[in-house]
XYZ file of C-alpha atoms in Angstrom:
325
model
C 0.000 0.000 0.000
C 2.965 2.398 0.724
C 4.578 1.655 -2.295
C 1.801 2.693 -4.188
C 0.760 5.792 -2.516
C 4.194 6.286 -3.452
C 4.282 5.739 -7.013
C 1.220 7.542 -7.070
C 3.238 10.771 -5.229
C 6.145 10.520 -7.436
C 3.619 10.475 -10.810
C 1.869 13.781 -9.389
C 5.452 15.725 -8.762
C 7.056 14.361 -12.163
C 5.462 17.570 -13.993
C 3.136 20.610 -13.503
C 0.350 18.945 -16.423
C 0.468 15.548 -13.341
C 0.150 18.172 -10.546
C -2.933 19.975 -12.282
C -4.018 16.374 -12.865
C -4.003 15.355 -9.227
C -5.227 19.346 -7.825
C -8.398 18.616 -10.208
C -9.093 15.039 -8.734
C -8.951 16.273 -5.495
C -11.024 19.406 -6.053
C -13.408 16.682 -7.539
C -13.230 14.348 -4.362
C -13.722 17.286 -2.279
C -17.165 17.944 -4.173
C -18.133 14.959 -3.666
C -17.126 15.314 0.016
C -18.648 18.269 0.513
C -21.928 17.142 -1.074
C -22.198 14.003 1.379
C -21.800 16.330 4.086
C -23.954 19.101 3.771
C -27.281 18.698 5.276
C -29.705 20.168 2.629
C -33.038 21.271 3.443
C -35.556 22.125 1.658
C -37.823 25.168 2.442
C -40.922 23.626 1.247
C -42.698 26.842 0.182
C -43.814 27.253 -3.064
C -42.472 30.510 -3.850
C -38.942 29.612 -2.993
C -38.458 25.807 -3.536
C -37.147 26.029 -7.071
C -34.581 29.262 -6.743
C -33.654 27.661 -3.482
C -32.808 24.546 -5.390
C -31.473 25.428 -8.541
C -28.856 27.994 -6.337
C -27.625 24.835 -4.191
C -27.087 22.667 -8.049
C -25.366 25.749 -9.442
C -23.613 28.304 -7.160
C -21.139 25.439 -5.882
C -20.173 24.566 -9.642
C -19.481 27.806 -10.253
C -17.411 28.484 -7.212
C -15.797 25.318 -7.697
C -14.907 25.968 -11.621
C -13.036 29.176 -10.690
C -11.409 27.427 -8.076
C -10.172 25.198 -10.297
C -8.997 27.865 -12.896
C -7.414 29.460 -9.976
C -5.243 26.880 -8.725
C -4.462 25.589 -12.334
C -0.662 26.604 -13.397
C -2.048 26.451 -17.072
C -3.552 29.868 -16.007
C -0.653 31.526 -15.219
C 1.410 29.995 -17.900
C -1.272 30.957 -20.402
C -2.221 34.654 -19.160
C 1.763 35.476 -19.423
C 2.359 34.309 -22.714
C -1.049 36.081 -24.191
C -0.298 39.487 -22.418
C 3.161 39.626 -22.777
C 4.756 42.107 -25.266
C 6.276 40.734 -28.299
C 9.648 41.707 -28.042
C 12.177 39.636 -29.384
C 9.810 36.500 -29.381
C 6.714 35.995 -31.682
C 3.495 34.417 -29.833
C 1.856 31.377 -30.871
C -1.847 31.733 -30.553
C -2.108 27.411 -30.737
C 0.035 27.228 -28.132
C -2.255 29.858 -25.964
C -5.419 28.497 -27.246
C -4.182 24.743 -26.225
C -3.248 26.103 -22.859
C -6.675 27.499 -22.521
C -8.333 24.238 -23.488
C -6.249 22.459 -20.781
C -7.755 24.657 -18.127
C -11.072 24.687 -18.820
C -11.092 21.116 -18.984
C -9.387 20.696 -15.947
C -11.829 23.231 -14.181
C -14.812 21.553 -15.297
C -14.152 18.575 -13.549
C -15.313 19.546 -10.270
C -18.725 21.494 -11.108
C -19.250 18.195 -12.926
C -19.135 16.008 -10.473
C -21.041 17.919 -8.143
C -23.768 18.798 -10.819
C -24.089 14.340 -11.523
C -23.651 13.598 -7.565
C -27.116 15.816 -7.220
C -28.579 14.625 -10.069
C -28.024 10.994 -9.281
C -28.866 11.663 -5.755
C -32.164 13.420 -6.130
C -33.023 15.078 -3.511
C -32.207 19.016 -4.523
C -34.230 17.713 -7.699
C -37.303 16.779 -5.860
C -37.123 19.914 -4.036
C -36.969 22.087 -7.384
C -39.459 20.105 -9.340
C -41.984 18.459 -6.968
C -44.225 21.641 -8.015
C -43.939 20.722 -11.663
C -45.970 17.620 -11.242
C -49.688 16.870 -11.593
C -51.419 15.899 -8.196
C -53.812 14.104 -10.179
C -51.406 11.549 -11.222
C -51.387 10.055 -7.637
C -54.361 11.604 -5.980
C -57.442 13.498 -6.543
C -56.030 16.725 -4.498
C -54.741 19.705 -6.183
C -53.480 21.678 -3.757
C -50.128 23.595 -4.434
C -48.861 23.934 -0.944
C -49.385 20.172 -0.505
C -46.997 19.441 -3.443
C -44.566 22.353 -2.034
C -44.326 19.972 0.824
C -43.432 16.659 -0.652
C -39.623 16.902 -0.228
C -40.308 17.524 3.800
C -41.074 13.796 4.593
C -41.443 14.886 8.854
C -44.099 17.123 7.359
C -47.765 16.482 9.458
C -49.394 16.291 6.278
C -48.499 12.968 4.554
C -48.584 10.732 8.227
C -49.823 7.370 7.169
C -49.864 8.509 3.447
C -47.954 7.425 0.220
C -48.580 10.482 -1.609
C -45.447 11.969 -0.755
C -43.096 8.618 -1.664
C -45.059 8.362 -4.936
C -44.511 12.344 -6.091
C -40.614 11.522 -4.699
C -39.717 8.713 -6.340
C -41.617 10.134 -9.391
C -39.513 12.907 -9.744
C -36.320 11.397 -8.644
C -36.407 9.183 -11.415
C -36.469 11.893 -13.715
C -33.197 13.342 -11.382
C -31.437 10.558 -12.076
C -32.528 9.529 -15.765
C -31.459 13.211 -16.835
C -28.249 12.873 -14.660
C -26.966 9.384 -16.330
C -27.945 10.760 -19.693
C -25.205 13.760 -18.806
C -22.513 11.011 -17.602
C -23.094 9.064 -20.725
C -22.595 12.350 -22.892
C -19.576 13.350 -21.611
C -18.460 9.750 -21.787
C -19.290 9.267 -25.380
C -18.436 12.879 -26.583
C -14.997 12.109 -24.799
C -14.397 8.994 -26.566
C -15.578 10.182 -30.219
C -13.162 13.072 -29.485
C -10.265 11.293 -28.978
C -11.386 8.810 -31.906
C -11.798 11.615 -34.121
C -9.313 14.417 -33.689
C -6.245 12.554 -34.909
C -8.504 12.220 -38.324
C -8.444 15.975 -38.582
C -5.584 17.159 -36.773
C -1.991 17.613 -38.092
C -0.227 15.197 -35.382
C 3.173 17.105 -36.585
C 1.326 20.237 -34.935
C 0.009 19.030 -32.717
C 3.145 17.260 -30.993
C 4.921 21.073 -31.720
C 1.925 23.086 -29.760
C 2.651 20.598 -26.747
C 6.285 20.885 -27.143
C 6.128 24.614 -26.578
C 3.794 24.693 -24.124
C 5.781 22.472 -22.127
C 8.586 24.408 -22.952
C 7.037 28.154 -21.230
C 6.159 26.144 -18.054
C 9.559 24.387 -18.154
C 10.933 27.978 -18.907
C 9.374 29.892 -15.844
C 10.097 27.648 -13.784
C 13.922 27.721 -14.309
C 14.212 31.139 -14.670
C 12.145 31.358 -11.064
C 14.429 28.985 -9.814
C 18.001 31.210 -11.073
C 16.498 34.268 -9.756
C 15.625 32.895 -6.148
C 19.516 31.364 -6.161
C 20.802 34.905 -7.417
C 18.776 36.476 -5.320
C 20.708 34.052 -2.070
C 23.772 35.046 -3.317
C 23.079 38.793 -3.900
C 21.648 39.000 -0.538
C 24.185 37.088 1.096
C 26.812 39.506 -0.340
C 25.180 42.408 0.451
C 24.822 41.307 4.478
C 28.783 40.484 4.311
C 29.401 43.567 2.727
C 27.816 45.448 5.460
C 29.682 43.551 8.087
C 32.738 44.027 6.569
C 32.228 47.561 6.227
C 31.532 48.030 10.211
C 34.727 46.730 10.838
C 38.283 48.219 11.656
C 40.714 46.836 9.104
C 43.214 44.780 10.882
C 46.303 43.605 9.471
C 47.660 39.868 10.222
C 50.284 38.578 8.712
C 50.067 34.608 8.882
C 51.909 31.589 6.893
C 50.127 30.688 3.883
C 48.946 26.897 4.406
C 50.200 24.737 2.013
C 46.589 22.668 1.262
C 44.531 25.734 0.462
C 44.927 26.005 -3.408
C 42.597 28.709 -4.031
C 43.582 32.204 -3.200
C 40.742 34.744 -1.715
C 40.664 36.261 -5.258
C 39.754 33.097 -6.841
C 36.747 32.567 -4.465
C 35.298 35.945 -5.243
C 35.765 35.152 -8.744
C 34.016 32.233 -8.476
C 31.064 34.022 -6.400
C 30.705 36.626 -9.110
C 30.274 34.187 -11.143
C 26.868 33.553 -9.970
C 26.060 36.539 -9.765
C 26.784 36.747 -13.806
C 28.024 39.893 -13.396
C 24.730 41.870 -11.323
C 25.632 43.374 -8.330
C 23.179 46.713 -8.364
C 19.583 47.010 -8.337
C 19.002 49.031 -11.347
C 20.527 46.483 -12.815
C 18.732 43.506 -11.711
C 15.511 45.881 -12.340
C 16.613 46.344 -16.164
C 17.285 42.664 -16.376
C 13.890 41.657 -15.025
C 12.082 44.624 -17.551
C 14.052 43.087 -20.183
C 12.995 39.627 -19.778
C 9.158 40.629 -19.499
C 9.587 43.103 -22.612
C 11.876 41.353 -24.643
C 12.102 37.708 -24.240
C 15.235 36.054 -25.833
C 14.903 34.237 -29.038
C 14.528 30.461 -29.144
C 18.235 29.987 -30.432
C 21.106 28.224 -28.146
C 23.283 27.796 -30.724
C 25.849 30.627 -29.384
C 25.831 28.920 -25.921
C 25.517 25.254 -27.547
C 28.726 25.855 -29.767
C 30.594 27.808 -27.707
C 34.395 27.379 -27.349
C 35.582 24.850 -24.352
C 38.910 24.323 -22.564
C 40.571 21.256 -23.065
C 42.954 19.763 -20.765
C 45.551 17.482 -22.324
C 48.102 15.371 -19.353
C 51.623 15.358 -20.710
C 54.496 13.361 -18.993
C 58.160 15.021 -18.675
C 58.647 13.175 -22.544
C 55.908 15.212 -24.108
C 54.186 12.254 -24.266
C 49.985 12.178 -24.189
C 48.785 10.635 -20.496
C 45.504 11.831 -21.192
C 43.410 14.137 -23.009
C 39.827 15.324 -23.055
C 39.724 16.500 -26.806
């Protein structure tokens, strides 16, 4: 069992498209959760049975689908690429439009659920609808406050009486006929979709779109992650700079150790280095305006081909130990 939940972890944390997978099943669970435990009641008067009804079947859908586009990463990923400015970098409305399709699928799934689960279940149904049927189908009364009260079963009214199960299971049938006709929609539209789309679809562009939008996520992400670590290394050097500068130079003149290779020089270099050269804030301000405004090309071949040092181990003969040409 622990190695599964495990698997199951690691598949969800591989990439952001598994972690909006897993967000969306859980927003879905949670519907369902939430559902089970909320104690509906039903006002039983006529004037407010079916907007009290209809508001419990559709206000948590909608609350649920924004949710869902909220905590989404599509969202972001999409929304940055479609407002940025062009710069050096064209946009590629597929890519934005397959982004957007992502989302909304992935935010649907929770109003879905919930919307089927109270279908299937009934009861809001009964509540919104038990006004919509004709008394005379069970009884010979046709009074409209008496139907207004069929979803209250602990109502005075229907002691001893069947009326109220008839006109219930009546109209739950109905609940749950139209709410298996909506799961076997989206199951068959699903299917004939993915049937279908490779017949009309140019799988070369296709496989491109999702290569590029893979590549923006992949791409914030990294460049978030280089700016956090520059942003370690800026602030470390600024709080050791500041130390430094509250203290009294002091002169001491020690023997240099014979293991430590790397003179204090070296080490700075090698700090600056990952700094790549930014040590003000106007100038990590311009960098971060120019990567919003102008966006580098997609070309590495400058840093792909560039020029590397190659170390080549002679003995005292001239002669090759080792090479790494």
């Amino acid at each position: 069992m622990y190695k599964r939940l495990k698997l199951v972890l690691q598949y969800f944390q591989s990439n952001s498209e598994s972690i909006s997978n897993g967000i969306c099943i859980i927003l879905a669970l949670v519907s369902v959760k939430l559902y089970t435990s909320f104690d509906f009641n039903c006002p039983c008067i006529p004037q407010y049975n079916k907007l009290y009804s209809l508001g419990v079947m559709i206000v948590p859908p909608i609350i649920l689908f924004f949710l869902g586009v909220l905590v989404n990463r599509h969202t972001g990923v999409m929304m940055d690429e479609w407002m940025r400015p062009i710069g050096n970098r064209s946009k590629n409305p597929a890519v934005v439009k397959y982004l957007f399709s992502a989302m909304i699928q992935r935010a649907l799934l929770a109003p879905m659920v919930w919307i089927l689960v109270t279908l299937l279940d009934g009861k809001i149904f009964i509540c919104a609808f038990s006004l919509s049927v004709d008394p005379a189908l069970f009884s010979g009364l046709d009074v409209v406050k008496i139907m207004a009260k069929v979803p209250c079963k602990e109502d005075v009214i229907f002691t001893n009486s069947s009326f109220r199960k008839a006109v219930s299971r009546y109209v739950r049938c109905y609940s749950q006929a139209v709410g298996w006709s909506i799961l076997l929609f989206l199951i068959v539209l699903g299917a004939l979709g993915r049937l279908i789309k490779p017949c009309f679809d140019d799988h070369a562009t296709s496989l491109q779109t999702r290569y590029w939008s893979n590549y923006l996520d992949v791409e914030q992400k990294l460049f978030d992650e280089t700016c956090v670590l520059h942003a370690r290394d800026f602030a470390r050097k600024c709080v050791v700079q500041f130390f430094e500068d509250m203290r009294e130079d002091t002169i001491l003149r020690l023997p240099h150790p014979p293991f430590i290779t790397k003179s204090r020089e070296e080490l700075e270099d090698e700090e600056e280095e990952r700094l790549y050269g930014i040590t003000k804030q106007e100038q990590v301000n311009q960098l971060l305006n120019k990567w919003y405004y102008s966006k580098p090309n997609l070309d590495v071949t400058r840093i792909a081909h560039r020029p590397r040092t190659c170390v080549t181990w002679e003995d005292r003969e001239g002669k090759t130990l080792y090479s790494d040409v």
